[in-house]
mmCIF file of C-alpha atoms in Angstrom:
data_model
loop_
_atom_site.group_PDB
_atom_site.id
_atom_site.type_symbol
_atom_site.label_atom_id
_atom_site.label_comp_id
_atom_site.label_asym_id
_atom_site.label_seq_id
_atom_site.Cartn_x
_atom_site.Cartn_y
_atom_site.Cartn_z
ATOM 1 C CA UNK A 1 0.000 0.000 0.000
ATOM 2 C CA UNK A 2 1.466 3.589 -1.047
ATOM 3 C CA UNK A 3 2.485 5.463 2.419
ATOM 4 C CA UNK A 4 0.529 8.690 1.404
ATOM 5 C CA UNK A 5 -2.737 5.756 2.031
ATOM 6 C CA UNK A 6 -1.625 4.816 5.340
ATOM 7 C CA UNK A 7 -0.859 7.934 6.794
ATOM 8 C CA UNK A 8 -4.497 9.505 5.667
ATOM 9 C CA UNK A 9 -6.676 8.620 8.756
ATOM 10 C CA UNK A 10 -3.791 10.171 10.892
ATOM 11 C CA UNK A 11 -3.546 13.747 8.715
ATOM 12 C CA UNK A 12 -7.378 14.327 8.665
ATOM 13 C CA UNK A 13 -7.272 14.169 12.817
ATOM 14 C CA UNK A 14 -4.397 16.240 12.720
ATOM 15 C CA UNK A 15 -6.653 18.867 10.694
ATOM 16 C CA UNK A 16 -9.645 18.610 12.903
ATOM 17 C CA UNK A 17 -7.793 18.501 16.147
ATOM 18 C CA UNK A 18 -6.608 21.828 14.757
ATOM 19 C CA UNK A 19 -10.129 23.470 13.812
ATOM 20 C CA UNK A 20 -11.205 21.885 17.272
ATOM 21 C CA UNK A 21 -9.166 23.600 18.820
ATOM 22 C CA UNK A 22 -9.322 26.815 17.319
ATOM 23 C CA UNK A 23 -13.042 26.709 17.800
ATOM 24 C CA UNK A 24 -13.099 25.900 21.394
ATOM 25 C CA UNK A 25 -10.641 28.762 21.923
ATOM 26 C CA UNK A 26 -13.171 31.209 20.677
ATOM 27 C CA UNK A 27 -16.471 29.961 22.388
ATOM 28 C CA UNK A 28 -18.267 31.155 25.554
ATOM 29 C CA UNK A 29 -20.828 28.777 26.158
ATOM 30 C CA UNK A 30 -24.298 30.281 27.988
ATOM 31 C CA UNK A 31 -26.380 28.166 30.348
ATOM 32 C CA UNK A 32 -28.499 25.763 29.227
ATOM 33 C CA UNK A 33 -31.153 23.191 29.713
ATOM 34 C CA UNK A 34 -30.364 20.019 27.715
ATOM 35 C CA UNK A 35 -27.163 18.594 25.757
ATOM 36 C CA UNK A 36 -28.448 19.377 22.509
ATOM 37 C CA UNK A 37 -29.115 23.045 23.451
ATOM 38 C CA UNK A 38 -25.599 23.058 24.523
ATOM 39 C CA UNK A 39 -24.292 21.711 20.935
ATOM 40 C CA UNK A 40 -26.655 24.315 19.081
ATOM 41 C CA UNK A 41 -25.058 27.105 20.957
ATOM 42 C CA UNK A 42 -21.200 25.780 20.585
ATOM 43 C CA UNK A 43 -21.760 25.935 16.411
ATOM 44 C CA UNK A 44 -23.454 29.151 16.419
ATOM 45 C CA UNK A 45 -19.922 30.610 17.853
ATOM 46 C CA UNK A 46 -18.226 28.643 14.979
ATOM 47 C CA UNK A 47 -17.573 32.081 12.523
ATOM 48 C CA UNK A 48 -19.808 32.140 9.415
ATOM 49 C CA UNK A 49 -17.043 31.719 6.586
ATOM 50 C CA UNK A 50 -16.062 28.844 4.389
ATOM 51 C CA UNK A 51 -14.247 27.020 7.027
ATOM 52 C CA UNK A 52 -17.176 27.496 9.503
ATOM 53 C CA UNK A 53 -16.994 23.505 9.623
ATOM 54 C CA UNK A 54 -18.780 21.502 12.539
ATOM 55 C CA UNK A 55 -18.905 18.068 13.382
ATOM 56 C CA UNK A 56 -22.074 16.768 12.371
ATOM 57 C CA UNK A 57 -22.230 12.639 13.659
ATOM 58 C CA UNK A 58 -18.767 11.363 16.220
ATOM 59 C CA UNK A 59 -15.636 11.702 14.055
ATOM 60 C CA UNK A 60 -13.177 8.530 15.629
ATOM 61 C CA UNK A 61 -10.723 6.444 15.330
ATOM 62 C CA UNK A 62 -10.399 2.952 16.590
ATOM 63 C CA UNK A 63 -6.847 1.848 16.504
ATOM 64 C CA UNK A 64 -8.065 -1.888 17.406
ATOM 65 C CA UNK A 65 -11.178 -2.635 16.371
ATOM 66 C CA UNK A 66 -12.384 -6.628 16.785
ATOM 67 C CA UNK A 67 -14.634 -8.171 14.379
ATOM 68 C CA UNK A 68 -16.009 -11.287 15.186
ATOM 69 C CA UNK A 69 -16.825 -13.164 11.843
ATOM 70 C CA UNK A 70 -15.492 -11.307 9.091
ATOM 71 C CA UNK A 71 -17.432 -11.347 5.915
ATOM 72 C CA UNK A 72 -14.440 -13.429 3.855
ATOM 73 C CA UNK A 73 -17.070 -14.885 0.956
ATOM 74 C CA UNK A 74 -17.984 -11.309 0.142
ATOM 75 C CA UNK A 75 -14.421 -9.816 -0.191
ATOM 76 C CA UNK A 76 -13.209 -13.690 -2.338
ATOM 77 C CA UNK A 77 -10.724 -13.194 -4.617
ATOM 78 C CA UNK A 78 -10.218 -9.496 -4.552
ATOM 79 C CA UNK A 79 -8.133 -9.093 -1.798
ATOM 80 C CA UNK A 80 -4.190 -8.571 -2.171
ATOM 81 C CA UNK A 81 -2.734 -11.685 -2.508
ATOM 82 C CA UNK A 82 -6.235 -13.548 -2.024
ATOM 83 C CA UNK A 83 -5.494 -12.663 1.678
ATOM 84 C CA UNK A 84 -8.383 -13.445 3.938
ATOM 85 C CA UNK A 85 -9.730 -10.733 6.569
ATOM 86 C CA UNK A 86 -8.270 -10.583 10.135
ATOM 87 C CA UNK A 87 -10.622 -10.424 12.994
ATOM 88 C CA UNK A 88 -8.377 -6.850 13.935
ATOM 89 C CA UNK A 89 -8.432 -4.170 12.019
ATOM 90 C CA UNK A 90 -8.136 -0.161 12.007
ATOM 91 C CA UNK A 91 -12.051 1.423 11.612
ATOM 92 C CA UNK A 92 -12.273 5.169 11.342
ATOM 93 C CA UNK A 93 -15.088 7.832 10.965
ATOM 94 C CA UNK A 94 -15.135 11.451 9.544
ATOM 95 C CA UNK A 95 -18.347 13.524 9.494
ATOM 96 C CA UNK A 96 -18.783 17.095 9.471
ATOM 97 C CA UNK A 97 -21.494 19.304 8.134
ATOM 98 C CA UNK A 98 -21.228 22.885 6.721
ATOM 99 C CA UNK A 99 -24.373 25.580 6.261
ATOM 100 C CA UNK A 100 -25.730 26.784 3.134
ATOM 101 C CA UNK A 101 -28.147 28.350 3.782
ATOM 102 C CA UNK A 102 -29.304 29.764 7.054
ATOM 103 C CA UNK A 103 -32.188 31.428 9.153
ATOM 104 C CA UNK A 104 -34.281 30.866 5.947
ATOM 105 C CA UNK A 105 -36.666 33.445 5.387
ATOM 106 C CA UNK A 106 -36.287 34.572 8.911
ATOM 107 C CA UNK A 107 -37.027 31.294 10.542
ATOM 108 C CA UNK A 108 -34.736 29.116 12.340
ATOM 109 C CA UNK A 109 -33.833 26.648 9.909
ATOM 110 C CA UNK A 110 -30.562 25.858 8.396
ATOM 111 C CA UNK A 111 -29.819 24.068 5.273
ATOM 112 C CA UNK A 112 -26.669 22.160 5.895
ATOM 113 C CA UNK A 113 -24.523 20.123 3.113
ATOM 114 C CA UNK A 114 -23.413 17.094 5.219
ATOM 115 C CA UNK A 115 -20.443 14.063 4.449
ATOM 116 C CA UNK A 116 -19.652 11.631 6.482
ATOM 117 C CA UNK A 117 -17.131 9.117 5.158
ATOM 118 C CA UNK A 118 -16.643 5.008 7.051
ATOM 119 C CA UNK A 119 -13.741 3.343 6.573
ATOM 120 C CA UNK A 120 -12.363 -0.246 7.440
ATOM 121 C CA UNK A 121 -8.160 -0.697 7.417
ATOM 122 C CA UNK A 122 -6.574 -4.098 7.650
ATOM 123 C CA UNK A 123 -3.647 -3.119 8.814
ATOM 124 C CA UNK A 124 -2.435 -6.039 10.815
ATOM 125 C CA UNK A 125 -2.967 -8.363 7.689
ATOM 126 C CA UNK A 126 -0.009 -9.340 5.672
ATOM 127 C CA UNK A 127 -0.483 -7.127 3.173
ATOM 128 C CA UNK A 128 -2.228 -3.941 4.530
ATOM 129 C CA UNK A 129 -4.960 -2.776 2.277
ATOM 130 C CA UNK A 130 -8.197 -0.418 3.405
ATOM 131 C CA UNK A 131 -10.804 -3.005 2.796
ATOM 132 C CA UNK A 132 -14.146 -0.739 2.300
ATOM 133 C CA UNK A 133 -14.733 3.017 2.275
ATOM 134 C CA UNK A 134 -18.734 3.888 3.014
ATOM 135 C CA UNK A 135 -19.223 7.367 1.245
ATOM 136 C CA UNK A 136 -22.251 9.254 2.595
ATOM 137 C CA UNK A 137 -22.792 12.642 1.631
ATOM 138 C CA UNK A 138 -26.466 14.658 2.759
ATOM 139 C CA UNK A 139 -28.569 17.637 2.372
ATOM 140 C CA UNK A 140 -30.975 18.146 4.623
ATOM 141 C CA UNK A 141 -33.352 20.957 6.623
ATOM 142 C CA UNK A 142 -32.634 21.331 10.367
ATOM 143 C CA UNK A 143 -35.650 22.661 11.765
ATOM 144 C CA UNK A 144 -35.413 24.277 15.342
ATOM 145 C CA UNK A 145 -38.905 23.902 16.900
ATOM 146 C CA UNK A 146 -38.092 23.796 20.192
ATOM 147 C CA UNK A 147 -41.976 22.202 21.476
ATOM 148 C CA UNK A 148 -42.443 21.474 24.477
ATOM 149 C CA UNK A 149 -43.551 17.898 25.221
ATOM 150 C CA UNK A 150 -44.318 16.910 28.899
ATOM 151 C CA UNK A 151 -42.174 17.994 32.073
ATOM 152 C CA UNK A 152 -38.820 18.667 31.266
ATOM 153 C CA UNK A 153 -39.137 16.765 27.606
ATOM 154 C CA UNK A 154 -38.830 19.412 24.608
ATOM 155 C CA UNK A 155 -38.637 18.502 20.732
ATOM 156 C CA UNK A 156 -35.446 20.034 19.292
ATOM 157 C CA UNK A 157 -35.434 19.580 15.942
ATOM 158 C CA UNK A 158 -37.481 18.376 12.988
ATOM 159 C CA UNK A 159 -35.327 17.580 10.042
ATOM 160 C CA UNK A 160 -36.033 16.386 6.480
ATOM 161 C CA UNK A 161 -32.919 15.367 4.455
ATOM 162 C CA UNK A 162 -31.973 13.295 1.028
ATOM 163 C CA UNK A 163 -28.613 10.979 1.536
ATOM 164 C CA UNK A 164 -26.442 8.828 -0.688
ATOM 165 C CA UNK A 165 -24.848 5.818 0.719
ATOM 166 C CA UNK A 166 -22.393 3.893 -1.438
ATOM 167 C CA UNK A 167 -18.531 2.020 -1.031
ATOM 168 C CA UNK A 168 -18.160 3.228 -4.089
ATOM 169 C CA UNK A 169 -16.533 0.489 -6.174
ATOM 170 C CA UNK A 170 -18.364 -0.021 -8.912
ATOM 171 C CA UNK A 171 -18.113 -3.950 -9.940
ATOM 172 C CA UNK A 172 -19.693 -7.026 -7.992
ATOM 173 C CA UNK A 173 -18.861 -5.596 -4.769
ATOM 174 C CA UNK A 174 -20.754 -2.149 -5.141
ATOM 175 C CA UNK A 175 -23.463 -1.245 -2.487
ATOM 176 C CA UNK A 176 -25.106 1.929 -2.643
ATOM 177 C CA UNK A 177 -28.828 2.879 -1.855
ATOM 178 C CA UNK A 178 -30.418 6.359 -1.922
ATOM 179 C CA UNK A 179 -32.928 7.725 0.845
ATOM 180 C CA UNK A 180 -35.230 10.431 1.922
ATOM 181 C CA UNK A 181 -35.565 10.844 5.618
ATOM 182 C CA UNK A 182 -37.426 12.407 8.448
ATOM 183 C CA UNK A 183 -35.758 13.058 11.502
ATOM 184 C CA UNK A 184 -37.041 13.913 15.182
ATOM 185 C CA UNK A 185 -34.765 15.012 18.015
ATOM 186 C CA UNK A 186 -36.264 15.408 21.697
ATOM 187 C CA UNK A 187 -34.176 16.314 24.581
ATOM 188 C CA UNK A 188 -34.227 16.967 28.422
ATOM 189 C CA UNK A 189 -31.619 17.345 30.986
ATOM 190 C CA UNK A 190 -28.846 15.058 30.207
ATOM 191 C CA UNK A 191 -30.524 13.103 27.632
ATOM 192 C CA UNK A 192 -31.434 12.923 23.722
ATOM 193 C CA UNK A 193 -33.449 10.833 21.432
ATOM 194 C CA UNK A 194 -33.430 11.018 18.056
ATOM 195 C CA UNK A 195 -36.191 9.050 16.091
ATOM 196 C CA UNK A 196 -35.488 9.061 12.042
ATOM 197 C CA UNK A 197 -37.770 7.079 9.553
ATOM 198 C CA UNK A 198 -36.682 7.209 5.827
ATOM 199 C CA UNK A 199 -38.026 5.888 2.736
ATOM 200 C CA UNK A 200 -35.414 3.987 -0.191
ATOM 201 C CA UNK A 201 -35.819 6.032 -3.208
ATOM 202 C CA UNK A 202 -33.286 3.050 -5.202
ATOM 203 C CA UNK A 203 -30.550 0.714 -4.416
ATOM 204 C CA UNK A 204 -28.209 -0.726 -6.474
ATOM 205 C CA UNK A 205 -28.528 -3.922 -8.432
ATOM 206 C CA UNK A 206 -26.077 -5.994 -6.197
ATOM 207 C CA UNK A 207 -28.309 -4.851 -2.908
ATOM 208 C CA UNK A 208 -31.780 -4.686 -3.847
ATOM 209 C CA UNK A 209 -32.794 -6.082 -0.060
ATOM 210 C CA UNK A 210 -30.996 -3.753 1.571
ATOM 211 C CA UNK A 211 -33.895 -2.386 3.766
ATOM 212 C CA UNK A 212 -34.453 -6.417 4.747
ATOM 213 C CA UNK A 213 -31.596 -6.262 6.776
ATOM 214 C CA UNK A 214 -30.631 -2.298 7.440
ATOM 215 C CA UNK A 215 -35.031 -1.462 7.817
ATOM 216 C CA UNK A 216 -36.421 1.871 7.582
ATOM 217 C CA UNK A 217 -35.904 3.889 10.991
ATOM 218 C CA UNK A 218 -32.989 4.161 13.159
ATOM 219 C CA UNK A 219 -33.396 5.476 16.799
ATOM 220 C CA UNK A 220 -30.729 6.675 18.903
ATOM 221 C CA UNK A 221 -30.758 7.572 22.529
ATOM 222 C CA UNK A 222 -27.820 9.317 24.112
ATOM 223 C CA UNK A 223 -26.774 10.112 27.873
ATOM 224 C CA UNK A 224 -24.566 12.589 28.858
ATOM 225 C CA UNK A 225 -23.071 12.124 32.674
ATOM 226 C CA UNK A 226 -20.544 15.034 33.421
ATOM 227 C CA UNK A 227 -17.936 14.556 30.372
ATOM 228 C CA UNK A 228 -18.901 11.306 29.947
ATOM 229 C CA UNK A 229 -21.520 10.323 26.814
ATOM 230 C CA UNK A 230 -23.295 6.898 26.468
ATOM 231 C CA UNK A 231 -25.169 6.381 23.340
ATOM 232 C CA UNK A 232 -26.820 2.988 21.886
ATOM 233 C CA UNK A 233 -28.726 3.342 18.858
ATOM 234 C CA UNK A 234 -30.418 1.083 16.807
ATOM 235 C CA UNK A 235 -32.068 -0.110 13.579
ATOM 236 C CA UNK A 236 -34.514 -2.478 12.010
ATOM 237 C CA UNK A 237 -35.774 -3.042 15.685
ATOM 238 C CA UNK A 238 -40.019 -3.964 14.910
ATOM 239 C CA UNK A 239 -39.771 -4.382 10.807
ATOM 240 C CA UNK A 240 -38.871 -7.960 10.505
ATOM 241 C CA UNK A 241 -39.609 -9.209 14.237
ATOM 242 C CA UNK A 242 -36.582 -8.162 15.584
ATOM 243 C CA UNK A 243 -34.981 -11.462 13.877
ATOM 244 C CA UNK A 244 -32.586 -8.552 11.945
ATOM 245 C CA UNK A 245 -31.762 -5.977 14.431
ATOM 246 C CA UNK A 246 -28.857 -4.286 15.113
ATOM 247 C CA UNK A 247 -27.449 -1.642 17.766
ATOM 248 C CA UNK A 248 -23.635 0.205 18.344
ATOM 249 C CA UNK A 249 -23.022 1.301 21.645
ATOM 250 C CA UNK A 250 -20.521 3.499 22.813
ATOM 251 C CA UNK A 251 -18.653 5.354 25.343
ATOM 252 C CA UNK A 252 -16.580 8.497 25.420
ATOM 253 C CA UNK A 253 -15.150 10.053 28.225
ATOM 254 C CA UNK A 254 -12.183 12.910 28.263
ATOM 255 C CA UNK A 255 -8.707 12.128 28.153
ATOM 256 C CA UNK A 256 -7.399 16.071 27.300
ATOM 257 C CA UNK A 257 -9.764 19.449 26.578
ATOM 258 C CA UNK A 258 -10.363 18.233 23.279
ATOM 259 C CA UNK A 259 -9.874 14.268 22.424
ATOM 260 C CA UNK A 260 -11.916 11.859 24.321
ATOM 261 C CA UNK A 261 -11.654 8.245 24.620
ATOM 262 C CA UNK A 262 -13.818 6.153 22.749
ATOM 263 C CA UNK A 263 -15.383 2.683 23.125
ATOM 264 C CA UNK A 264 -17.530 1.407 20.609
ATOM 265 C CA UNK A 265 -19.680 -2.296 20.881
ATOM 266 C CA UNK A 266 -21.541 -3.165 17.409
ATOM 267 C CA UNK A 267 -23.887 -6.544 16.877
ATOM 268 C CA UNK A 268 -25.927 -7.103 14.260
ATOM 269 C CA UNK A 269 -26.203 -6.306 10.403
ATOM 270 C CA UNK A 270 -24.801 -3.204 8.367
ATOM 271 C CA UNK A 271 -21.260 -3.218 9.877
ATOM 272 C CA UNK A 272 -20.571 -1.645 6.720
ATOM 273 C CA UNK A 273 -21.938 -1.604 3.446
ATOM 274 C CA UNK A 274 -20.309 -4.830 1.964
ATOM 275 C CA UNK A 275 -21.532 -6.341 4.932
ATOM 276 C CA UNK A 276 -25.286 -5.279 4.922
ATOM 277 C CA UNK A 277 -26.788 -9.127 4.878
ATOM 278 C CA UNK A 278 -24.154 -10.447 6.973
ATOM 279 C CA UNK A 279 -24.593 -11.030 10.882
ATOM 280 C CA UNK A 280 -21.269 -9.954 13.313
ATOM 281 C CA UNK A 281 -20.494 -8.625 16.799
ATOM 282 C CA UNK A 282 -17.840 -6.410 17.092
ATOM 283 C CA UNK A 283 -15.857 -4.019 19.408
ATOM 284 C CA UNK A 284 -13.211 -1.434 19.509
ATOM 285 C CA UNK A 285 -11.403 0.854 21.642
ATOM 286 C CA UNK A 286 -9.873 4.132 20.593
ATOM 287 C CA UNK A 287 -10.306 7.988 20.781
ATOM 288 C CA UNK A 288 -13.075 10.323 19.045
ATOM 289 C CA UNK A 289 -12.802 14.158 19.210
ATOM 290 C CA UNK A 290 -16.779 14.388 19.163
ATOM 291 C CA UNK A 291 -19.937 12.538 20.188
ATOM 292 C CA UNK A 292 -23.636 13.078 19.741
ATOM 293 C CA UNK A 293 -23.831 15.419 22.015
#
């Protein structure tokens, strides 16, 4: 593998630790009354130019990341070498969002241009080679609402967004679908709960049961205890009787001002694209420099 590959994952968090750090230098943070309030209020400090660049879902990386059945018959024959998948790998996230378009007509709703990018790095095979790269870029309308729904309980956001999902390598091994979504997001205190139903708009040839196995909601509930964030979050939960669900859990907690360490615990379908109709349990341990909230 050429160097300028291997050393990618590490200059990206160089990048971000810098903007992370030249954000948090410049914002005062106001009281307020739930974890998502607090994350609204940290990006409206962020200055409006063409780097004002946020996180948008946890940017991570998971130096040892544990994969309990690797899908081998889906990756046959393509590998370098023919090598077959280790159960240890190198998994890595980048997400960030960016506004287009914001307080529209006077309201307070924001059109952001989102990308998050997946990736999967076999470094501790024989032969290192980055074994898929999910590609998801998004446009979508965050609505601010702010509603209040019972005691402390008030609904954030409501959101309506378009995404592409694909690994991008066009042969047998291509998986891509296309979706239009809906997205809730309630909050109180130290919690958040985000409820998001979409609809498939097309999938590619190679995965047309995609929503068999990945359904068509995710929910996600996270808890925020001093520094410390616990989130599980889950798909596919009621469509097929539960016979095809999946959840990630995870776990950050501070190690400096701005890198945290990160635990993540995955079972089910969807590790990744390639891997949407195959069944694993998996679990790393590394450091994130974000989390839901």
């Amino acid at each position: 593998m050429k160097i300028h590959l291997k050393i990618l994952p590490l200059l990206c968090f160089i990048t971000l630790i810098h903007s992370t750090v030249s954000f948090g230098q410049t914002v005062i943070k106001p009281p307020v009354s739930s974890p998502v309030e607090a994350r609204v209020q940290g990006e409206e400090q962020i200055p409006a130019n063409f780097y004002g660049v946020s996180f948008y879902k946890p940017t991570y990386i998971l130096p040892y990341y544990y994969t309990g059945s690797p899908d081998n018959a889906a990756y046959q024959n393509t590998t370098p070498n023919s090598e077959r998948l280790k159960h240890p790998e190198i998994k890595y996230q980048l997400s960030f969002k960016v506004p287009v378009w914001k307080n529209i007509f006077n309201h307070p709703s924001t059109l952001y241009l989102a990308y998050t990018q997946l990736s999967y790095w076999q470094l501790y095979n024989n032969r290192a080679f980055v074994r898929e790269n999910d590609y998801e870029p998004e446009l979508f309308f965050a609505n601010e609402v702010n509603w209040h729904l019972f005691k402390k309980w008030n609904l954030n956001f409501l959101n309506v967004g378009a995404v592409h999902q694909s690994n991008g390598y066009g042969n047998s091994l291509e998986r891509s679908w296309n979706r239009l979504y809906l997205e809730a997001i309630a909050s109180t205190d130290n919690w958040m709960v985000s409820i998001k139903p979409w609809y498939v708009i097309s999938t590619n040839n190679n995965n047309n049961n995609m929503a068999t196995f990945l359904g068509y909601a995710k929910v996600l509930v996270a808890y925020k205890f001093h520094q410390q964030v616990f989130s599980i979050q889950g798909y596919n939960l009621v469509e097929h009787g539960v016979k095809r669900a999946s959840a990630e859990a995870t776990w950050s907690f501070p190690i400096t001002s701005y890198i945290k360490g990160y635990v993540q615990v995955f079972s089910g379908y969807g590790q990744s694209l390639i891997e949407y109709n195959h069944r694993t349990n998996s679990a790393g341990v590394g450091i994130s420099l974000n989390d839901w909230v």
